[in-house]
Amino acid sequence: MPNQCTIAAVRRWDRYAKAVLAAMAALVMLTADTAAREVRRAQTREEVAPRQGGEPVMAIVSIKSQQVTFYDADGWVLRAPVSTGATEYETPAGVFAIVQKKKDHRSNMYDDAWMPHMQRITWNGIALHGGPLPGYAASHGCVRLPFGFAERLFEKTRIGMRVIIAPDDVAPVPFSHPALLVPSAEALAAARARAEPLVLQAAEAARAEDQAKRAAAVAAREAATFTASLRKLELSKRRADAELASADKGLTGARKDQAKMQVEGLRRRAAELSRQFDALSAEAKQKLEASNSAKDAAEAAEVKKADTARAAGEANLSLEPVSIYISRATQKLYVRRATRKPVRDGGEVFDASIEVPVKIRNPGKPIGTHVFTAMAREGANLRWSSVTIDGSDDAKSALDRIAIPQEVLDRVAPTALPRSSIIVSDEPLSSETNYRTEFVAVLSNHPQGGFVTRDRTGDVLYADDDPWRGRYEPLSGIRGISE
Protein backbone atom coordinates (compact mmCIF):
# COMPACT_ATOMS: atom_id res chain seq x y z
CA MET A 1 0.00 0.00 0.00
CA PRO A 2 1.40 3.43 -0.89
CA ASN A 3 1.93 5.74 2.01
CA GLN A 4 0.29 9.14 2.39
CA CYS A 5 3.35 11.04 1.13
CA THR A 6 3.39 9.08 -2.10
CA ILE A 7 -0.31 9.72 -2.68
CA ALA A 8 0.11 13.47 -2.08
CA ALA A 9 3.03 13.62 -4.50
CA VAL A 10 1.04 11.85 -7.21
CA ARG A 11 -1.85 14.28 -6.76
CA ARG A 12 0.46 17.28 -6.98
CA TRP A 13 2.02 15.88 -10.11
CA ASP A 14 -1.43 15.29 -11.63
CA ARG A 15 -2.49 18.88 -10.95
CA TYR A 16 0.80 20.13 -12.40
CA ALA A 17 0.40 18.02 -15.53
CA LYS A 18 -3.16 19.25 -16.04
CA ALA A 19 -2.04 22.84 -15.63
CA VAL A 20 0.76 22.32 -18.14
CA LEU A 21 -1.63 20.71 -20.63
CA ALA A 22 -4.16 23.52 -20.19
CA ALA A 23 -1.44 26.12 -20.76
CA MET A 24 -0.21 24.29 -23.83
CA ALA A 25 -3.78 24.07 -25.18
CA ALA A 26 -4.32 27.79 -24.59
CA LEU A 27 -1.03 28.57 -26.31
CA VAL A 28 -1.99 26.42 -29.28
CA MET A 29 -5.39 28.14 -29.51
CA LEU A 30 -3.77 31.57 -29.21
CA THR A 31 -1.26 30.68 -31.89
CA ALA A 32 -4.00 29.34 -34.16
CA ASP A 33 -6.15 32.42 -33.58
CA THR A 34 -3.20 34.70 -34.29
CA ALA A 35 -2.43 32.75 -37.44
CA ALA A 36 -6.07 32.95 -38.53
CA ARG A 37 -6.07 36.71 -37.94
CA GLU A 38 -2.91 37.04 -40.00
CA VAL A 39 -4.44 34.97 -42.79
CA ARG A 40 -7.60 37.10 -42.75
CA ARG A 41 -5.53 40.27 -42.70
CA ALA A 42 -3.52 39.03 -45.67
CA GLN A 43 -6.67 37.98 -47.52
CA THR A 44 -8.51 41.27 -47.02
CA ARG A 45 -5.94 43.85 -48.04
CA GLU A 46 -6.82 46.18 -50.90
CA GLU A 47 -5.97 44.62 -54.25
CA VAL A 48 -6.29 45.54 -57.92
CA ALA A 49 -6.32 42.87 -60.63
CA PRO A 50 -3.09 42.64 -62.66
CA ARG A 51 -4.94 43.66 -65.84
CA GLN A 52 -6.96 46.58 -67.14
CA GLY A 53 -10.31 46.24 -65.44
CA GLY A 54 -13.66 47.11 -67.00
CA GLU A 55 -16.79 48.49 -65.41
CA PRO A 56 -17.88 46.34 -62.44
CA VAL A 57 -20.85 44.06 -63.12
CA MET A 58 -21.32 42.90 -59.53
CA ALA A 59 -19.93 43.13 -56.02
CA ILE A 60 -19.81 40.24 -53.57
CA VAL A 61 -19.43 40.94 -49.85
CA SER A 62 -18.30 38.05 -47.67
CA ILE A 63 -19.49 38.46 -44.09
CA LYS A 64 -17.24 35.58 -43.03
CA SER A 65 -14.04 37.08 -44.45
CA GLN A 66 -15.04 40.75 -44.04
CA GLN A 67 -14.11 41.35 -47.65
CA VAL A 68 -15.69 42.77 -50.80
CA THR A 69 -14.74 41.79 -54.33
CA PHE A 70 -15.84 43.56 -57.50
CA TYR A 71 -16.12 41.65 -60.77
CA ASP A 72 -16.18 42.87 -64.35
CA ALA A 73 -17.04 40.72 -67.36
CA ASP A 74 -13.72 38.85 -67.17
CA GLY A 75 -13.21 38.27 -63.45
CA TRP A 76 -12.33 40.12 -60.29
CA VAL A 77 -10.97 43.66 -60.63
CA LEU A 78 -10.98 45.16 -57.10
CA ARG A 79 -10.84 43.72 -53.60
CA ALA A 80 -10.84 45.37 -50.19
CA PRO A 81 -11.51 44.71 -46.51
CA VAL A 82 -14.87 45.77 -45.10
CA SER A 83 -16.62 46.10 -41.78
CA THR A 84 -20.18 44.76 -41.78
CA GLY A 85 -22.80 44.91 -39.03
CA ALA A 86 -21.97 44.04 -35.43
CA THR A 87 -24.05 41.77 -33.19
CA GLU A 88 -27.70 42.91 -33.07
CA TYR A 89 -27.00 45.15 -36.10
CA GLU A 90 -25.99 42.44 -38.54
CA THR A 91 -25.77 43.28 -42.23
CA PRO A 92 -28.45 41.17 -43.94
CA ALA A 93 -27.25 38.47 -46.30
CA GLY A 94 -29.05 38.46 -49.61
CA VAL A 95 -29.33 39.93 -53.09
CA PHE A 96 -29.41 43.69 -53.67
CA ALA A 97 -28.57 46.38 -56.25
CA ILE A 98 -27.34 49.97 -56.02
CA VAL A 99 -30.36 52.30 -55.91
CA GLN A 100 -28.73 55.66 -55.12
CA LYS A 101 -25.28 57.26 -55.03
CA LYS A 102 -24.29 60.28 -52.97
CA LYS A 103 -20.73 61.58 -52.51
CA ASP A 104 -21.26 63.42 -49.23
CA HIS A 105 -23.92 61.85 -47.05
CA ARG A 106 -24.72 61.93 -43.34
CA SER A 107 -26.86 59.49 -41.40
CA ASN A 108 -30.21 60.63 -40.04
CA MET A 109 -30.22 57.65 -37.66
CA TYR A 110 -26.81 57.60 -36.03
CA ASP A 111 -25.75 61.03 -34.73
CA ASP A 112 -25.26 62.60 -38.16
CA ALA A 113 -22.50 60.07 -38.85
CA TRP A 114 -20.45 60.81 -41.97
CA MET A 115 -21.00 58.26 -44.76
CA PRO A 116 -18.82 59.48 -47.64
CA HIS A 117 -19.23 58.08 -51.15
CA MET A 118 -22.44 56.36 -50.12
CA GLN A 119 -23.93 53.77 -52.49
CA ARG A 120 -27.33 52.79 -51.16
CA ILE A 121 -28.68 49.26 -51.64
CA THR A 122 -31.91 49.60 -49.62
CA TRP A 123 -34.04 52.65 -48.94
CA ASN A 124 -34.16 51.87 -45.23
CA GLY A 125 -30.49 52.69 -44.99
CA ILE A 126 -28.22 49.74 -45.87
CA ALA A 127 -25.37 51.05 -48.02
CA LEU A 128 -21.75 50.71 -49.04
CA HIS A 129 -19.75 53.74 -47.88
CA GLY A 130 -16.38 54.87 -46.61
CA GLY A 131 -15.79 54.34 -42.91
CA PRO A 132 -13.37 53.19 -40.20
CA LEU A 133 -12.34 49.53 -40.36
CA PRO A 134 -11.27 48.07 -37.00
CA GLY A 135 -10.63 44.65 -38.51
CA TYR A 136 -13.95 43.06 -37.54
CA ALA A 137 -17.69 43.56 -37.98
CA ALA A 138 -18.51 46.87 -36.28
CA SER A 139 -21.13 48.83 -38.27
CA HIS A 140 -24.84 49.33 -37.63
CA GLY A 141 -25.71 47.28 -40.70
CA CYS A 142 -23.96 49.07 -43.54
CA VAL A 143 -20.88 47.78 -45.35
CA ARG A 144 -17.97 50.08 -44.54
CA LEU A 145 -15.21 50.37 -47.11
CA PRO A 146 -11.75 51.92 -46.73
CA PHE A 147 -12.15 55.68 -47.28
CA GLY A 148 -9.81 55.88 -50.26
CA PHE A 149 -11.21 52.71 -51.82
CA ALA A 150 -14.79 54.04 -51.51
CA GLU A 151 -13.75 57.26 -53.24
CA ARG A 152 -11.99 55.49 -56.11
CA LEU A 153 -14.89 53.06 -56.49
CA PHE A 154 -17.61 55.70 -56.57
CA GLU A 155 -17.18 56.71 -60.22
CA LYS A 156 -16.80 53.11 -61.41
CA THR A 157 -20.27 51.85 -60.50
CA ARG A 158 -23.77 52.61 -61.77
CA ILE A 159 -27.28 52.48 -60.32
CA GLY A 160 -28.61 48.96 -60.76
CA MET A 161 -25.25 47.21 -60.29
CA ARG A 162 -25.74 43.89 -58.49
CA VAL A 163 -24.56 43.64 -54.88
CA ILE A 164 -24.54 40.18 -53.29
CA ILE A 165 -23.97 39.89 -49.53
CA ALA A 166 -23.02 36.31 -48.73
CA PRO A 167 -22.59 34.62 -45.35
CA ASP A 168 -19.52 32.76 -46.65
CA ASP A 169 -16.85 33.13 -49.31
CA VAL A 170 -18.38 32.76 -52.79
CA ALA A 171 -17.40 33.81 -56.30
CA PRO A 172 -19.06 33.73 -59.74
CA VAL A 173 -18.34 30.62 -61.81
CA PRO A 174 -18.99 30.07 -65.53
CA PHE A 175 -22.43 28.55 -66.11
CA SER A 176 -24.65 27.41 -68.95
CA HIS A 177 -28.17 26.04 -69.00
CA PRO A 178 -31.04 25.82 -71.53
CA ALA A 179 -33.23 28.01 -69.27
CA LEU A 180 -30.92 31.03 -69.57
CA LEU A 181 -31.97 33.89 -71.83
CA VAL A 182 -30.83 33.75 -75.45
CA PRO A 183 -30.98 37.08 -77.30
CA SER A 184 -31.83 37.66 -80.95
CA ALA A 185 -29.66 40.00 -83.03
CA GLU A 186 -32.65 40.81 -85.24
CA ALA A 187 -34.83 41.64 -82.23
CA LEU A 188 -32.15 43.87 -80.73
CA ALA A 189 -31.70 45.73 -84.01
CA ALA A 190 -35.47 46.16 -84.35
CA ALA A 191 -35.71 47.44 -80.77
CA ARG A 192 -33.05 50.07 -81.43
CA ALA A 193 -34.73 51.07 -84.69
CA ARG A 194 -38.06 51.45 -82.87
CA ALA A 195 -36.63 53.35 -79.89
CA GLU A 196 -34.57 55.96 -81.75
CA PRO A 197 -37.43 57.78 -83.56
CA LEU A 198 -39.62 57.58 -80.45
CA VAL A 199 -36.91 59.27 -78.43
CA LEU A 200 -36.73 62.05 -81.04
CA GLN A 201 -40.51 62.37 -81.04
CA ALA A 202 -40.53 62.59 -77.25
CA ALA A 203 -37.92 65.35 -77.33
CA GLU A 204 -39.87 67.26 -79.99
CA ALA A 205 -43.10 66.84 -78.01
CA ALA A 206 -41.36 68.19 -74.91
CA ARG A 207 -40.21 71.26 -76.86
CA ALA A 208 -43.67 71.76 -78.35
CA GLU A 209 -45.26 71.49 -74.91
CA ASP A 210 -42.84 74.08 -73.54
CA GLN A 211 -43.68 76.48 -76.39
CA ALA A 212 -47.42 75.86 -75.98
CA LYS A 213 -47.20 76.56 -72.25
CA ARG A 214 -45.36 79.82 -72.88
CA ALA A 215 -47.91 80.88 -75.53
CA ALA A 216 -50.78 80.02 -73.18
CA ALA A 217 -49.20 82.08 -70.41
CA VAL A 218 -48.82 85.11 -72.73
CA ALA A 219 -52.41 84.76 -74.00
CA ALA A 220 -53.72 84.42 -70.45
CA ARG A 221 -51.90 87.60 -69.39
CA GLU A 222 -53.27 89.53 -72.37
CA ALA A 223 -56.81 88.30 -71.73
CA ALA A 224 -56.49 89.23 -68.07
CA THR A 225 -55.28 92.74 -69.01
CA PHE A 226 -58.21 93.30 -71.38
CA THR A 227 -60.68 91.90 -68.86
CA ALA A 228 -59.40 94.27 -66.16
CA SER A 229 -59.63 97.25 -68.57
CA LEU A 230 -63.12 96.21 -69.59
CA ARG A 231 -64.24 96.13 -65.96
CA LYS A 232 -62.90 99.65 -65.36
CA LEU A 233 -64.58 100.93 -68.53
CA GLU A 234 -67.83 99.24 -67.54
CA LEU A 235 -67.77 101.06 -64.19
CA SER A 236 -67.12 104.39 -65.95
CA LYS A 237 -70.00 103.69 -68.38
CA ARG A 238 -72.36 102.88 -65.52
CA ARG A 239 -71.45 106.08 -63.72
CA ALA A 240 -71.91 108.12 -66.92
CA ASP A 241 -75.29 106.49 -67.57
CA ALA A 242 -76.35 107.20 -64.00
CA GLU A 243 -75.24 110.85 -64.25
CA LEU A 244 -77.10 111.23 -67.56
CA ALA A 245 -80.26 109.72 -66.14
CA SER A 246 -80.10 112.04 -63.15
CA ALA A 247 -79.45 115.08 -65.37
CA ASP A 248 -82.37 114.13 -67.66
CA LYS A 249 -84.72 114.05 -64.68
CA GLY A 250 -83.51 117.47 -63.48
CA LEU A 251 -83.90 118.90 -66.98
CA THR A 252 -87.70 118.43 -67.05
CA GLY A 253 -89.33 121.82 -67.16
CA ALA A 254 -85.96 123.59 -67.13
CA ARG A 255 -85.51 126.42 -69.62
CA LYS A 256 -81.89 127.28 -69.04
CA ASP A 257 -79.62 126.69 -72.00
CA GLN A 258 -76.68 125.91 -69.66
CA ALA A 259 -78.47 122.91 -68.14
CA LYS A 260 -79.40 121.64 -71.59
CA MET A 261 -75.79 121.89 -72.74
CA GLN A 262 -74.63 119.97 -69.66
CA VAL A 263 -77.04 117.16 -70.40
CA GLU A 264 -75.93 117.02 -74.03
CA GLY A 265 -72.31 116.74 -72.85
CA LEU A 266 -73.21 113.89 -70.54
CA ARG A 267 -75.11 112.19 -73.35
CA ARG A 268 -72.14 112.44 -75.70
CA ARG A 269 -69.80 111.12 -72.98
CA ALA A 270 -72.13 108.20 -72.23
CA ALA A 271 -72.37 107.40 -75.95
CA GLU A 272 -68.58 107.48 -76.33
CA LEU A 273 -68.08 105.26 -73.32
CA SER A 274 -70.68 102.86 -74.69
CA ARG A 275 -68.88 102.77 -78.03
CA GLN A 276 -65.52 102.14 -76.32
CA PHE A 277 -67.10 99.49 -74.12
CA ASP A 278 -68.55 97.63 -77.12
CA ALA A 279 -65.21 97.77 -78.97
CA LEU A 280 -63.21 96.65 -75.96
CA SER A 281 -65.76 93.91 -75.22
CA ALA A 282 -65.31 92.50 -78.71
CA GLU A 283 -61.52 92.62 -78.40
CA ALA A 284 -61.58 91.13 -74.89
CA LYS A 285 -63.79 88.31 -76.19
CA GLN A 286 -61.23 87.57 -78.90
CA LYS A 287 -58.40 87.61 -76.36
CA LEU A 288 -60.32 85.28 -74.05
CA GLU A 289 -61.06 82.90 -76.91
CA ALA A 290 -57.37 82.99 -77.89
CA SER A 291 -56.38 82.33 -74.27
CA ASN A 292 -58.77 79.36 -74.04
CA SER A 293 -57.46 77.99 -77.34
CA ALA A 294 -53.86 78.39 -76.15
CA LYS A 295 -54.74 76.65 -72.89
CA ASP A 296 -56.37 73.76 -74.77
CA ALA A 297 -53.31 73.53 -77.03
CA ALA A 298 -51.01 73.47 -74.00
CA GLU A 299 -53.08 70.71 -72.39
CA ALA A 300 -53.03 68.70 -75.63
CA ALA A 301 -49.27 69.23 -75.90
CA GLU A 302 -48.86 68.03 -72.31
CA VAL A 303 -50.83 64.87 -73.06
CA LYS A 304 -48.80 64.27 -76.23
CA LYS A 305 -45.57 64.82 -74.33
CA ALA A 306 -46.59 62.28 -71.68
CA ASP A 307 -47.73 59.76 -74.32
CA THR A 308 -44.58 60.07 -76.44
CA ALA A 309 -42.35 60.00 -73.35
CA ARG A 310 -44.10 56.84 -72.16
CA ALA A 311 -43.80 55.23 -75.60
CA ALA A 312 -40.11 56.16 -75.78
CA GLY A 313 -39.56 54.90 -72.24
CA GLU A 314 -41.24 51.58 -72.98
CA ALA A 315 -39.23 51.21 -76.19
CA ASN A 316 -36.03 51.99 -74.31
CA LEU A 317 -36.82 49.28 -71.75
CA SER A 318 -35.85 46.69 -74.32
CA LEU A 319 -32.42 48.33 -74.52
CA GLU A 320 -31.82 47.88 -70.77
CA PRO A 321 -30.60 44.70 -69.02
CA VAL A 322 -33.51 42.62 -67.73
CA SER A 323 -33.66 41.09 -64.26
CA ILE A 324 -35.88 38.14 -63.38
CA TYR A 325 -36.66 37.01 -59.83
CA ILE A 326 -38.23 33.60 -59.18
CA SER A 327 -39.50 32.98 -55.64
CA ARG A 328 -40.31 29.52 -54.33
CA ALA A 329 -42.09 31.16 -51.38
CA THR A 330 -44.64 32.99 -53.55
CA GLN A 331 -44.50 30.72 -56.62
CA LYS A 332 -44.17 33.84 -58.74
CA LEU A 333 -41.83 35.28 -61.35
CA TYR A 334 -41.08 39.01 -61.39
CA VAL A 335 -39.37 41.06 -64.12
CA ARG A 336 -37.69 44.44 -63.69
CA ARG A 337 -35.84 46.85 -65.91
CA ALA A 338 -34.37 50.27 -65.23
CA THR A 339 -36.30 53.14 -66.82
CA ARG A 340 -33.47 55.67 -66.17
CA LYS A 341 -36.25 57.98 -64.98
CA PRO A 342 -35.14 59.84 -61.83
CA VAL A 343 -37.44 60.16 -58.83
CA ARG A 344 -37.65 63.60 -57.26
CA ASP A 345 -36.40 62.59 -53.81
CA GLY A 346 -33.70 60.21 -55.01
CA GLY A 347 -33.01 57.12 -57.07
CA GLU A 348 -34.63 55.96 -60.29
CA VAL A 349 -37.85 54.24 -61.30
CA PHE A 350 -37.71 50.53 -62.18
CA ASP A 351 -40.32 49.05 -64.52
CA ALA A 352 -42.24 46.25 -62.79
CA SER A 353 -44.95 45.52 -65.32
CA ILE A 354 -44.46 41.72 -65.42
CA GLU A 355 -45.48 39.53 -62.48
CA VAL A 356 -46.79 36.03 -63.26
CA PRO A 357 -47.20 32.64 -61.55
CA VAL A 358 -44.40 30.16 -62.16
CA LYS A 359 -44.28 26.39 -61.85
CA ILE A 360 -41.54 24.91 -59.64
CA ARG A 361 -41.21 21.15 -59.43
CA ASN A 362 -41.40 19.82 -55.85
CA PRO A 363 -42.43 23.25 -54.51
CA GLY A 364 -42.17 22.09 -50.89
CA LYS A 365 -38.46 21.29 -51.25
CA PRO A 366 -35.91 24.10 -50.65
CA ILE A 367 -34.19 25.36 -53.78
CA GLY A 368 -31.54 27.73 -52.36
CA THR A 369 -30.62 31.22 -53.54
CA HIS A 370 -28.72 31.47 -56.83
CA VAL A 371 -27.81 34.49 -58.97
CA PHE A 372 -27.22 33.94 -62.69
CA THR A 373 -25.66 36.91 -64.50
CA ALA A 374 -25.00 37.60 -68.17
CA MET A 375 -21.40 38.79 -67.93
CA ALA A 376 -20.76 39.63 -71.59
CA ARG A 377 -21.67 38.91 -75.18
CA GLU A 378 -20.25 35.71 -76.62
CA GLY A 379 -20.85 35.68 -80.35
CA ALA A 380 -24.60 35.86 -80.86
CA ASN A 381 -25.26 34.64 -77.31
CA LEU A 382 -24.42 35.68 -73.75
CA ARG A 383 -21.75 34.34 -71.42
CA TRP A 384 -23.27 33.57 -68.01
CA SER A 385 -21.99 33.06 -64.48
CA SER A 386 -23.64 31.72 -61.34
CA VAL A 387 -23.25 32.59 -57.65
CA THR A 388 -24.85 30.44 -54.97
CA ILE A 389 -25.19 32.02 -51.53
CA ASP A 390 -27.61 29.55 -49.94
CA GLY A 391 -27.30 26.16 -51.51
CA SER A 392 -30.11 23.72 -50.81
CA ASP A 393 -29.95 22.69 -54.47
CA ASP A 394 -26.96 23.27 -56.72
CA ALA A 395 -27.40 25.94 -59.40
CA LYS A 396 -28.17 23.50 -62.24
CA SER A 397 -30.68 21.51 -60.21
CA ALA A 398 -32.40 24.73 -59.17
CA LEU A 399 -32.94 25.82 -62.79
CA ASP A 400 -33.95 22.29 -63.78
CA ARG A 401 -36.93 22.55 -61.41
CA ILE A 402 -38.31 25.76 -62.93
CA ALA A 403 -40.49 26.21 -66.02
CA ILE A 404 -40.29 29.89 -67.04
CA PRO A 405 -43.54 30.82 -68.87
CA GLN A 406 -43.01 31.01 -72.61
CA GLU A 407 -44.81 34.35 -72.88
CA VAL A 408 -42.22 35.86 -70.52
CA LEU A 409 -39.35 34.42 -72.52
CA ASP A 410 -40.90 35.76 -75.73
CA ARG A 411 -41.08 39.26 -74.24
CA VAL A 412 -37.66 39.54 -72.61
CA ALA A 413 -35.25 36.95 -73.98
CA PRO A 414 -34.84 38.33 -77.55
CA THR A 415 -33.50 41.66 -76.25
CA ALA A 416 -31.50 40.33 -73.27
CA LEU A 417 -28.22 42.20 -72.80
CA PRO A 418 -25.05 41.81 -70.72
CA ARG A 419 -25.85 42.48 -67.01
CA SER A 420 -29.18 40.73 -67.38
CA SER A 421 -29.82 38.31 -64.54
CA ILE A 422 -32.03 35.53 -63.23
CA ILE A 423 -32.34 35.13 -59.46
CA VAL A 424 -33.83 31.97 -57.99
CA SER A 425 -34.58 31.88 -54.28
CA ASP A 426 -36.60 30.25 -51.53
CA GLU A 427 -37.24 33.78 -50.23
CA PRO A 428 -40.07 36.14 -51.11
CA LEU A 429 -39.12 39.62 -52.24
CA SER A 430 -38.25 41.78 -49.28
CA SER A 431 -40.65 44.53 -48.24
CA GLU A 432 -37.79 46.84 -49.27
CA THR A 433 -38.58 46.09 -52.92
CA ASN A 434 -40.59 48.93 -54.45
CA TYR A 435 -40.82 50.97 -57.64
CA ARG A 436 -37.41 52.60 -57.13
CA THR A 437 -35.49 49.41 -56.44
CA GLU A 438 -34.55 46.48 -58.57
CA PHE A 439 -34.89 43.33 -56.39
CA VAL A 440 -34.17 43.06 -52.67
CA ALA A 441 -34.13 39.53 -51.26
CA VAL A 442 -32.90 38.73 -47.76
CA LEU A 443 -31.88 35.29 -46.45
CA SER A 444 -34.29 34.56 -43.60
CA ASN A 445 -32.00 31.95 -42.03
CA HIS A 446 -29.26 34.49 -41.25
CA PRO A 447 -29.21 37.40 -38.75
CA GLN A 448 -30.86 40.61 -39.94
CA GLY A 449 -30.33 42.94 -36.99
CA GLY A 450 -29.17 45.82 -39.18
CA PHE A 451 -32.36 45.46 -41.19
CA VAL A 452 -35.03 45.11 -38.53
CA THR A 453 -33.77 48.04 -36.44
CA ARG A 454 -34.56 50.45 -39.30
CA ASP A 455 -37.82 51.92 -40.56
CA ARG A 456 -39.16 50.25 -43.64
CA THR A 457 -39.13 52.08 -46.93
CA GLY A 458 -41.91 54.55 -47.56
CA ASP A 459 -43.65 55.99 -50.58
CA VAL A 460 -41.81 58.48 -52.75
CA LEU A 461 -43.02 61.32 -54.94
CA TYR A 462 -42.74 61.42 -58.69
CA ALA A 463 -41.93 64.61 -60.55
CA ASP A 464 -45.05 66.40 -61.78
CA ASP A 465 -44.27 65.56 -65.41
CA ASP A 466 -43.30 61.93 -64.74
CA PRO A 467 -44.75 59.68 -67.48
CA TRP A 468 -44.48 56.67 -65.13
CA ARG A 469 -46.48 58.41 -62.41
CA GLY A 470 -49.23 56.25 -60.96
CA ARG A 471 -48.17 53.06 -62.77
CA TYR A 472 -46.46 51.32 -59.89
CA GLU A 473 -47.26 51.01 -56.23
CA PRO A 474 -44.57 50.01 -53.73
CA LEU A 475 -44.69 46.49 -52.30
CA SER A 476 -44.06 48.10 -48.93
CA GLY A 477 -46.34 50.97 -48.08
CA ILE A 478 -44.69 51.99 -44.84
CA ARG A 479 -43.56 55.55 -44.32
CA GLY A 480 -40.06 56.80 -43.64
CA ILE A 481 -36.60 56.52 -45.11
CA SER A 482 -33.76 55.62 -42.79
CA GLU A 483 -30.10 55.81 -43.46
Short mmCIF file of C-alpha atoms in Angstrom, two decimals, residues 63 66 82-93 110 126 129 132 134-144 165 446-454:
data_model
loop_
_atom_site.label_atom_id
_atom_site.label_comp_id
_atom_site.label_asym_id
_atom_site.label_seq_id
_atom_site.Cartn_x
_atom_site.Cartn_y
_atom_site.Cartn_z
CA ILE A 63 -19.49 38.46 -44.09
CA GLN A 66 -15.04 40.75 -44.04
CA VAL A 82 -14.87 45.77 -45.10
CA SER A 83 -16.62 46.10 -41.78
CA THR A 84 -20.18 44.76 -41.78
CA GLY A 85 -22.80 44.91 -39.03
CA ALA A 86 -21.97 44.04 -35.43
CA THR A 87 -24.05 41.77 -33.19
CA GLU A 88 -27.70 42.91 -33.07
CA TYR A 89 -27.00 45.15 -36.10
CA GLU A 90 -25.99 42.44 -38.54
CA THR A 91 -25.77 43.28 -42.23
CA PRO A 92 -28.45 41.17 -43.94
CA ALA A 93 -27.25 38.47 -46.30
CA TYR A 110 -26.81 57.60 -36.03
CA ILE A 126 -28.22 49.74 -45.87
CA HIS A 129 -19.75 53.74 -47.88
CA PRO A 132 -13.37 53.19 -40.20
CA PRO A 134 -11.27 48.07 -37.00
CA GLY A 135 -10.63 44.65 -38.51
CA TYR A 136 -13.95 43.06 -37.54
CA ALA A 137 -17.69 43.56 -37.98
CA ALA A 138 -18.51 46.87 -36.28
CA SER A 139 -21.13 48.83 -38.27
CA HIS A 140 -24.84 49.33 -37.63
CA GLY A 141 -25.71 47.28 -40.70
CA CYS A 142 -23.96 49.07 -43.54
CA VAL A 143 -20.88 47.78 -45.35
CA ARG A 144 -17.97 50.08 -44.54
CA ILE A 165 -23.97 39.89 -49.53
CA HIS A 446 -29.26 34.49 -41.25
CA PRO A 447 -29.21 37.40 -38.75
CA GLN A 448 -30.86 40.61 -39.94
CA GLY A 449 -30.33 42.94 -36.99
CA GLY A 450 -29.17 45.82 -39.18
CA PHE A 451 -32.36 45.46 -41.19
CA VAL A 452 -35.03 45.11 -38.53
CA THR A 453 -33.77 48.04 -36.44
CA ARG A 454 -34.56 50.45 -39.30
#
